[in-house]
Amino acid sequence: MHKPILIIGACGQIGTELTFELRNKYGAENVIASDIREGSNALMQSGPFELLDATNYAAIEDVVMHYEIDEVYLMAAMLSATAEKFPMRAWNLNMNSLFNVLNLAKEKKISKVFWPSSIAVFGPNTPKKDTPQSTIMEPSTVYGISKQSGERWCEYYHKKYGVDVRSVRYPGLISWKTMPGGGTTDYAVEIYHEALNKGTYECFLNGDTELPMMYMDDAIRATISLMDSPTEKIKVRSSYNLGGMSFTPKDMAKSIEKHIPGFKVSYVPDFRQEIADSWPSSIDDAAAREQWGWEPRFNLDQTTNEMLKNLKE
């Protein structure tokens, strides 16, 4: 019998699929989903749900005590593109929600925390190819600044208070189940929908912009695998680099053309191009591979197969 888990931000792109997978693994009644709004019918019907504001400490504490929560997955965040439009709202949500959960763990009200970081912690001065686990960061976006700050606080709470907090730096994520929520890599999901619906797509990044990406199944597997690993294996308490695949919008278009001949993409870069240009093109995730056995399963063509097959259904 697994002790109860709380997912904060369960209705987002990652949170939705994480909720289903954890319920599948540990039983629906042991996984409490929560968000500031209700999610899809499938999510709402799959198990317990609480309306919850991630910035409200007392409200989170109430839910934690009521369900006797043991682990919290904090998935609530304002993502890169949206955060540039609302800097203070993004900072408030991204930082205060983290402090709320870290403080609950510090007070021994929960025993384990998962908090996602991002490749957005890296900046224009970071080595772009095979970006190392520890390197120059200097993020230039609101989202990246909040994630880098969060990494430092996670490490601090672990060293100072013994909080068992675990994290991965997600690359761009690709999923057919939920639409993305205002990130710089959203094109990699939109493109499949438009390919099937219109046969054309206008991409908001240059065709040659190479970025680290990952199919959602791999991201969920990595998250749960990290949380399930014995404490002694977790050597990094800021956040682990997590690698999947790297490709450009042009690579993706070619992969789709194998299934939809004549598919055409035009490139009209907007403000997200500058964000993408500040990020790595590939990730060195040796620490995650060596310490807790991380290994991705999906490459670009396998991802395209999965996306098109499932979206057609």
Coordinates of C-alpha atoms in Angstrom, one line a residue:
M1 CA 0.0 0.0 0.0
H2 CA 1.6 3.2 -1.2
K3 CA 1.2 6.3 1.1
P4 CA -0.9 9.1 -0.4
I5 CA 0.5 11.4 -3.1
L6 CA -0.6 15.0 -3.9
I7 CA -0.1 16.4 -7.3
I8 CA -0.4 20.2 -7.4
G9 CA -1.0 21.5 -11.0
A10 CA -2.5 18.2 -12.0
C11 CA -4.4 19.7 -15.0
G12 CA -1.4 21.0 -16.9
Q13 CA 0.4 19.3 -19.8
I14 CA 2.7 17.2 -17.6
G15 CA 0.4 17.0 -14.5
T16 CA -2.4 15.3 -16.4
E17 CA -0.4 12.4 -17.7
L18 CA 1.5 12.1 -14.4
T19 CA -1.8 11.8 -12.5
F20 CA -3.0 9.0 -14.8
E21 CA 0.3 7.1 -14.5
L22 CA 0.6 7.4 -10.7
R23 CA -3.0 6.3 -10.3
N24 CA -2.4 3.4 -12.6
K25 CA 0.7 2.4 -10.5
Y26 CA -0.5 3.1 -6.9
G27 CA -4.3 3.1 -7.1
A28 CA -6.6 6.1 -7.8
E29 CA -7.5 6.6 -4.2
N30 CA -3.8 7.1 -3.2
V31 CA -3.2 9.9 -5.7
I32 CA -4.9 13.2 -5.0
A33 CA -5.0 15.5 -8.0
S34 CA -5.3 19.3 -7.5
D35 CA -5.3 22.5 -9.5
I36 CA -6.7 26.0 -9.5
R37 CA -9.3 24.9 -12.0
E38 CA -10.9 21.6 -12.9
G39 CA -9.3 19.4 -15.6
S40 CA -10.6 17.2 -18.4
N41 CA -13.6 14.8 -17.7
A42 CA -11.2 11.9 -17.9
L43 CA -9.0 13.4 -15.2
M44 CA -11.9 14.4 -13.0
Q45 CA -13.5 11.0 -13.2
S46 CA -10.3 9.0 -12.6
G47 CA -9.9 9.7 -8.8
P48 CA -10.0 12.3 -6.0
F49 CA -9.6 16.0 -6.9
E50 CA -9.2 19.2 -4.9
L51 CA -9.5 22.8 -6.1
L52 CA -6.2 24.3 -4.8
D53 CA -4.2 27.5 -5.2
A54 CA -0.5 26.6 -5.2
T55 CA 0.4 29.9 -3.6
N56 CA -1.9 29.4 -0.6
Y57 CA 0.1 27.7 2.1
A58 CA -2.8 27.1 4.5
A59 CA -4.9 25.5 1.8
I60 CA -2.1 23.1 0.8
E61 CA -1.5 22.3 4.4
D62 CA -5.2 21.5 4.9
V63 CA -5.2 19.0 2.0
V64 CA -1.9 17.5 3.1
M65 CA -3.3 16.9 6.7
H66 CA -6.8 15.7 5.5
Y67 CA -5.4 13.0 3.2
E68 CA -2.3 12.3 5.3
I69 CA -0.1 13.1 2.2
D70 CA 3.4 11.6 2.1
E71 CA 4.7 12.9 -1.2
V72 CA 4.0 16.0 -3.2
Y73 CA 4.6 16.5 -6.9
L74 CA 4.6 20.3 -7.5
M75 CA 3.7 20.7 -11.2
A76 CA 2.1 24.2 -11.1
A77 CA 4.1 26.9 -13.0
M78 CA 3.8 29.7 -15.5
L79 CA 5.9 28.6 -18.5
S80 CA 8.5 30.5 -20.5
A81 CA 6.4 32.3 -23.2
T82 CA 3.6 33.3 -20.9
A83 CA 6.0 34.3 -18.1
E84 CA 7.6 36.9 -20.4
K85 CA 4.2 38.6 -20.6
F86 CA 3.4 38.5 -16.9
P87 CA 6.8 38.6 -15.1
M88 CA 5.7 39.3 -11.5
R89 CA 2.7 36.9 -11.7
A90 CA 5.1 34.2 -13.0
W91 CA 7.7 34.9 -10.2
N92 CA 5.0 34.8 -7.5
L93 CA 3.5 31.5 -8.7
N94 CA 6.7 29.7 -9.5
M95 CA 8.6 30.7 -6.3
N96 CA 5.8 30.9 -3.6
S97 CA 4.4 27.5 -4.6
L98 CA 7.9 26.0 -4.2
F99 CA 8.4 27.6 -0.8
N100 CA 5.0 26.3 0.4
V101 CA 5.9 22.7 -0.4
L102 CA 9.6 22.9 0.8
N103 CA 8.3 24.4 4.1
L104 CA 5.8 21.6 4.6
A105 CA 8.7 19.1 4.1
K106 CA 10.9 21.1 6.5
E107 CA 8.2 20.8 9.1
K108 CA 8.0 17.0 8.5
K109 CA 4.4 17.2 7.3
I110 CA 5.4 15.5 4.0
S111 CA 8.5 13.2 3.4
K112 CA 9.3 13.7 -0.2
V113 CA 9.0 16.5 -2.9
F114 CA 9.3 16.4 -6.7
W115 CA 9.7 19.8 -8.3
P116 CA 10.4 20.2 -12.0
S117 CA 13.2 22.5 -13.3
S118 CA 13.8 23.1 -17.0
I119 CA 16.5 23.7 -19.7
A120 CA 15.4 27.3 -19.3
V121 CA 17.9 27.6 -16.4
F122 CA 20.6 27.8 -19.0
G123 CA 21.4 31.1 -20.8
P124 CA 23.2 32.5 -23.8
N125 CA 26.6 32.0 -22.2
T126 CA 26.0 28.3 -21.4
P127 CA 27.9 25.8 -23.7
K128 CA 25.2 24.9 -26.2
K129 CA 26.3 21.4 -27.3
D130 CA 26.1 18.6 -24.7
T131 CA 25.4 21.1 -21.9
P132 CA 27.0 19.8 -18.8
Q133 CA 25.2 19.0 -15.5
S134 CA 27.2 21.8 -13.8
T135 CA 28.0 24.8 -15.9
I136 CA 27.4 28.6 -16.4
M137 CA 23.7 29.3 -16.3
E138 CA 22.8 33.0 -16.4
P139 CA 19.2 32.6 -17.7
S140 CA 17.8 35.5 -19.6
T141 CA 14.1 34.7 -19.2
V142 CA 11.7 35.2 -16.3
Y143 CA 10.9 31.5 -16.3
G144 CA 14.6 30.6 -16.4
I145 CA 15.4 32.9 -13.5
S146 CA 12.6 31.4 -11.4
K147 CA 13.8 27.9 -12.2
Q148 CA 17.4 28.6 -11.4
S149 CA 16.4 30.3 -8.1
G150 CA 14.2 27.2 -7.3
E151 CA 17.2 24.9 -7.9
R152 CA 19.3 26.8 -5.4
W153 CA 16.5 26.8 -2.8
C154 CA 15.9 23.0 -3.3
E155 CA 19.6 22.3 -2.7
Y156 CA 19.6 24.7 0.3
Y157 CA 16.6 23.0 2.0
H158 CA 18.2 19.6 1.4
K159 CA 21.5 20.7 3.0
K160 CA 20.1 22.8 5.8
Y161 CA 17.0 20.9 6.8
G162 CA 17.4 17.5 5.2
V163 CA 14.4 17.9 2.9
D164 CA 14.2 15.0 0.4
V165 CA 13.6 17.1 -2.7
R166 CA 14.2 15.7 -6.2
S167 CA 14.2 17.4 -9.6
V168 CA 14.9 17.1 -13.3
R169 CA 15.4 19.7 -15.9
Y170 CA 12.8 19.0 -18.5
P171 CA 13.5 19.6 -22.1
G172 CA 10.7 20.5 -24.5
L173 CA 7.9 18.0 -24.1
I174 CA 5.7 16.4 -26.8
S175 CA 2.3 14.9 -26.0
W176 CA -0.9 14.1 -27.9
K177 CA -3.1 13.9 -24.8
T178 CA -3.0 17.5 -23.7
M179 CA -2.1 20.8 -25.5
P180 CA 1.0 22.6 -24.3
G181 CA 0.6 25.6 -21.9
G182 CA 2.6 28.6 -23.2
G183 CA 6.1 27.3 -23.6
T184 CA 8.8 28.0 -26.2
T185 CA 8.8 24.5 -27.6
D186 CA 5.0 24.4 -28.1
Y187 CA 5.5 24.2 -31.9
A188 CA 6.6 20.6 -31.5
V189 CA 3.0 19.7 -30.4
E190 CA 1.1 22.2 -32.6
I191 CA 2.8 21.0 -35.7
Y192 CA 1.2 17.5 -35.5
H193 CA -2.3 18.9 -35.0
E194 CA -1.9 21.3 -38.0
A195 CA -0.3 18.6 -40.2
L196 CA -3.4 16.5 -39.8
N197 CA -5.9 19.3 -39.9
K198 CA -4.5 21.6 -42.6
G199 CA -1.4 19.9 -44.2
T200 CA 0.5 23.2 -43.4
Y201 CA 2.0 24.8 -40.3
E202 CA 3.4 28.3 -39.6
C203 CA 6.2 27.8 -37.1
F204 CA 7.2 30.6 -34.6
L205 CA 10.8 29.5 -34.6
N206 CA 13.5 29.4 -37.3
G207 CA 13.7 26.1 -39.2
D208 CA 17.2 25.5 -38.0
T209 CA 16.7 26.0 -34.2
E210 CA 17.9 22.8 -32.6
L211 CA 16.5 22.2 -29.1
P212 CA 16.5 19.3 -26.6
M213 CA 13.1 17.6 -26.7
M214 CA 11.4 14.5 -25.2
Y215 CA 8.3 12.4 -25.8
M216 CA 6.0 12.7 -22.8
D217 CA 6.0 9.0 -21.9
D218 CA 9.8 9.3 -21.3
A219 CA 9.4 12.4 -19.2
I220 CA 6.7 10.7 -17.0
R221 CA 8.9 7.6 -16.7
A222 CA 11.9 9.6 -15.7
T223 CA 9.9 11.6 -13.0
I224 CA 8.5 8.5 -11.3
S225 CA 11.8 6.6 -11.6
L226 CA 13.6 9.4 -9.9
M227 CA 11.1 9.5 -7.1
D228 CA 11.2 5.7 -6.7
S229 CA 15.1 5.6 -6.5
P230 CA 16.7 5.0 -3.1
T231 CA 17.7 8.2 -1.3
E232 CA 21.4 7.3 -1.3
K233 CA 21.5 7.2 -5.2
I234 CA 20.3 10.8 -5.5
K235 CA 23.5 12.9 -5.4
V236 CA 22.2 16.0 -7.2
R237 CA 19.7 18.0 -5.1
S238 CA 19.5 21.1 -7.4
S239 CA 18.2 19.3 -10.6
Y240 CA 19.3 16.6 -13.0
N241 CA 19.9 17.2 -16.6
L242 CA 17.5 15.0 -18.6
G243 CA 18.2 14.2 -22.2
G244 CA 16.0 12.7 -24.8
M245 CA 16.6 13.8 -28.4
S246 CA 17.6 17.0 -30.1
F247 CA 16.1 18.2 -33.5
T248 CA 15.1 21.3 -35.4
P249 CA 11.6 22.3 -36.8
K250 CA 12.9 21.3 -40.2
D251 CA 13.9 17.8 -38.9
M252 CA 10.4 17.4 -37.5
A253 CA 8.7 18.5 -40.7
K254 CA 10.7 15.9 -42.6
S255 CA 9.7 13.2 -40.1
I256 CA 6.0 14.2 -40.6
E257 CA 6.4 14.2 -44.4
K258 CA 7.1 10.5 -44.3
H259 CA 3.5 10.0 -43.2
I260 CA 1.9 13.1 -44.8
P261 CA 3.5 13.7 -48.2
G262 CA 3.3 17.3 -49.3
F263 CA 3.2 18.7 -45.7
K264 CA 4.5 22.3 -45.8
V265 CA 6.0 24.4 -43.0
S266 CA 6.6 28.2 -43.2
Y267 CA 8.8 29.9 -40.6
V268 CA 7.8 33.2 -39.0
P269 CA 9.9 33.7 -35.9
D270 CA 8.3 35.7 -33.0
F271 CA 9.5 36.7 -29.5
R272 CA 10.0 33.0 -28.7
Q273 CA 13.0 32.8 -31.1
E274 CA 15.1 34.9 -28.7
I275 CA 14.2 32.6 -25.8
A276 CA 15.0 29.5 -27.9
D277 CA 18.4 31.0 -29.0
S278 CA 19.4 31.3 -25.3
W279 CA 18.9 27.6 -24.6
P280 CA 21.1 24.5 -25.3
S281 CA 20.9 22.5 -28.4
S282 CA 21.7 19.2 -26.7
I283 CA 22.1 17.9 -23.1
D284 CA 24.7 15.8 -21.3
D285 CA 22.7 13.7 -18.8
A286 CA 25.4 11.3 -17.7
A287 CA 24.7 12.0 -14.0
A288 CA 21.1 10.9 -14.3
R289 CA 22.1 7.8 -16.3
E290 CA 24.8 6.8 -13.9
Q291 CA 23.1 7.6 -10.6
W292 CA 19.5 6.3 -11.1
G293 CA 19.6 4.5 -14.4
W294 CA 17.9 7.0 -16.7
E295 CA 17.6 6.0 -20.3
P296 CA 15.2 7.5 -22.9
R297 CA 13.2 5.2 -25.2
F298 CA 11.8 7.5 -27.9
N299 CA 13.6 9.1 -30.9
L300 CA 12.0 11.6 -33.3
D301 CA 10.5 9.1 -35.8
Q302 CA 9.1 7.0 -33.0
T303 CA 7.6 10.1 -31.5
T304 CA 6.1 11.1 -34.9
N305 CA 4.5 7.6 -35.3
E306 CA 3.0 7.8 -31.8
M307 CA 1.7 11.4 -32.2
L308 CA 0.1 10.9 -35.6
K309 CA -1.4 7.5 -34.8
N310 CA -3.0 8.7 -31.5
L311 CA -4.2 12.1 -32.9
K312 CA -5.9 10.3 -35.8
E313 CA -7.8 8.2 -33.4

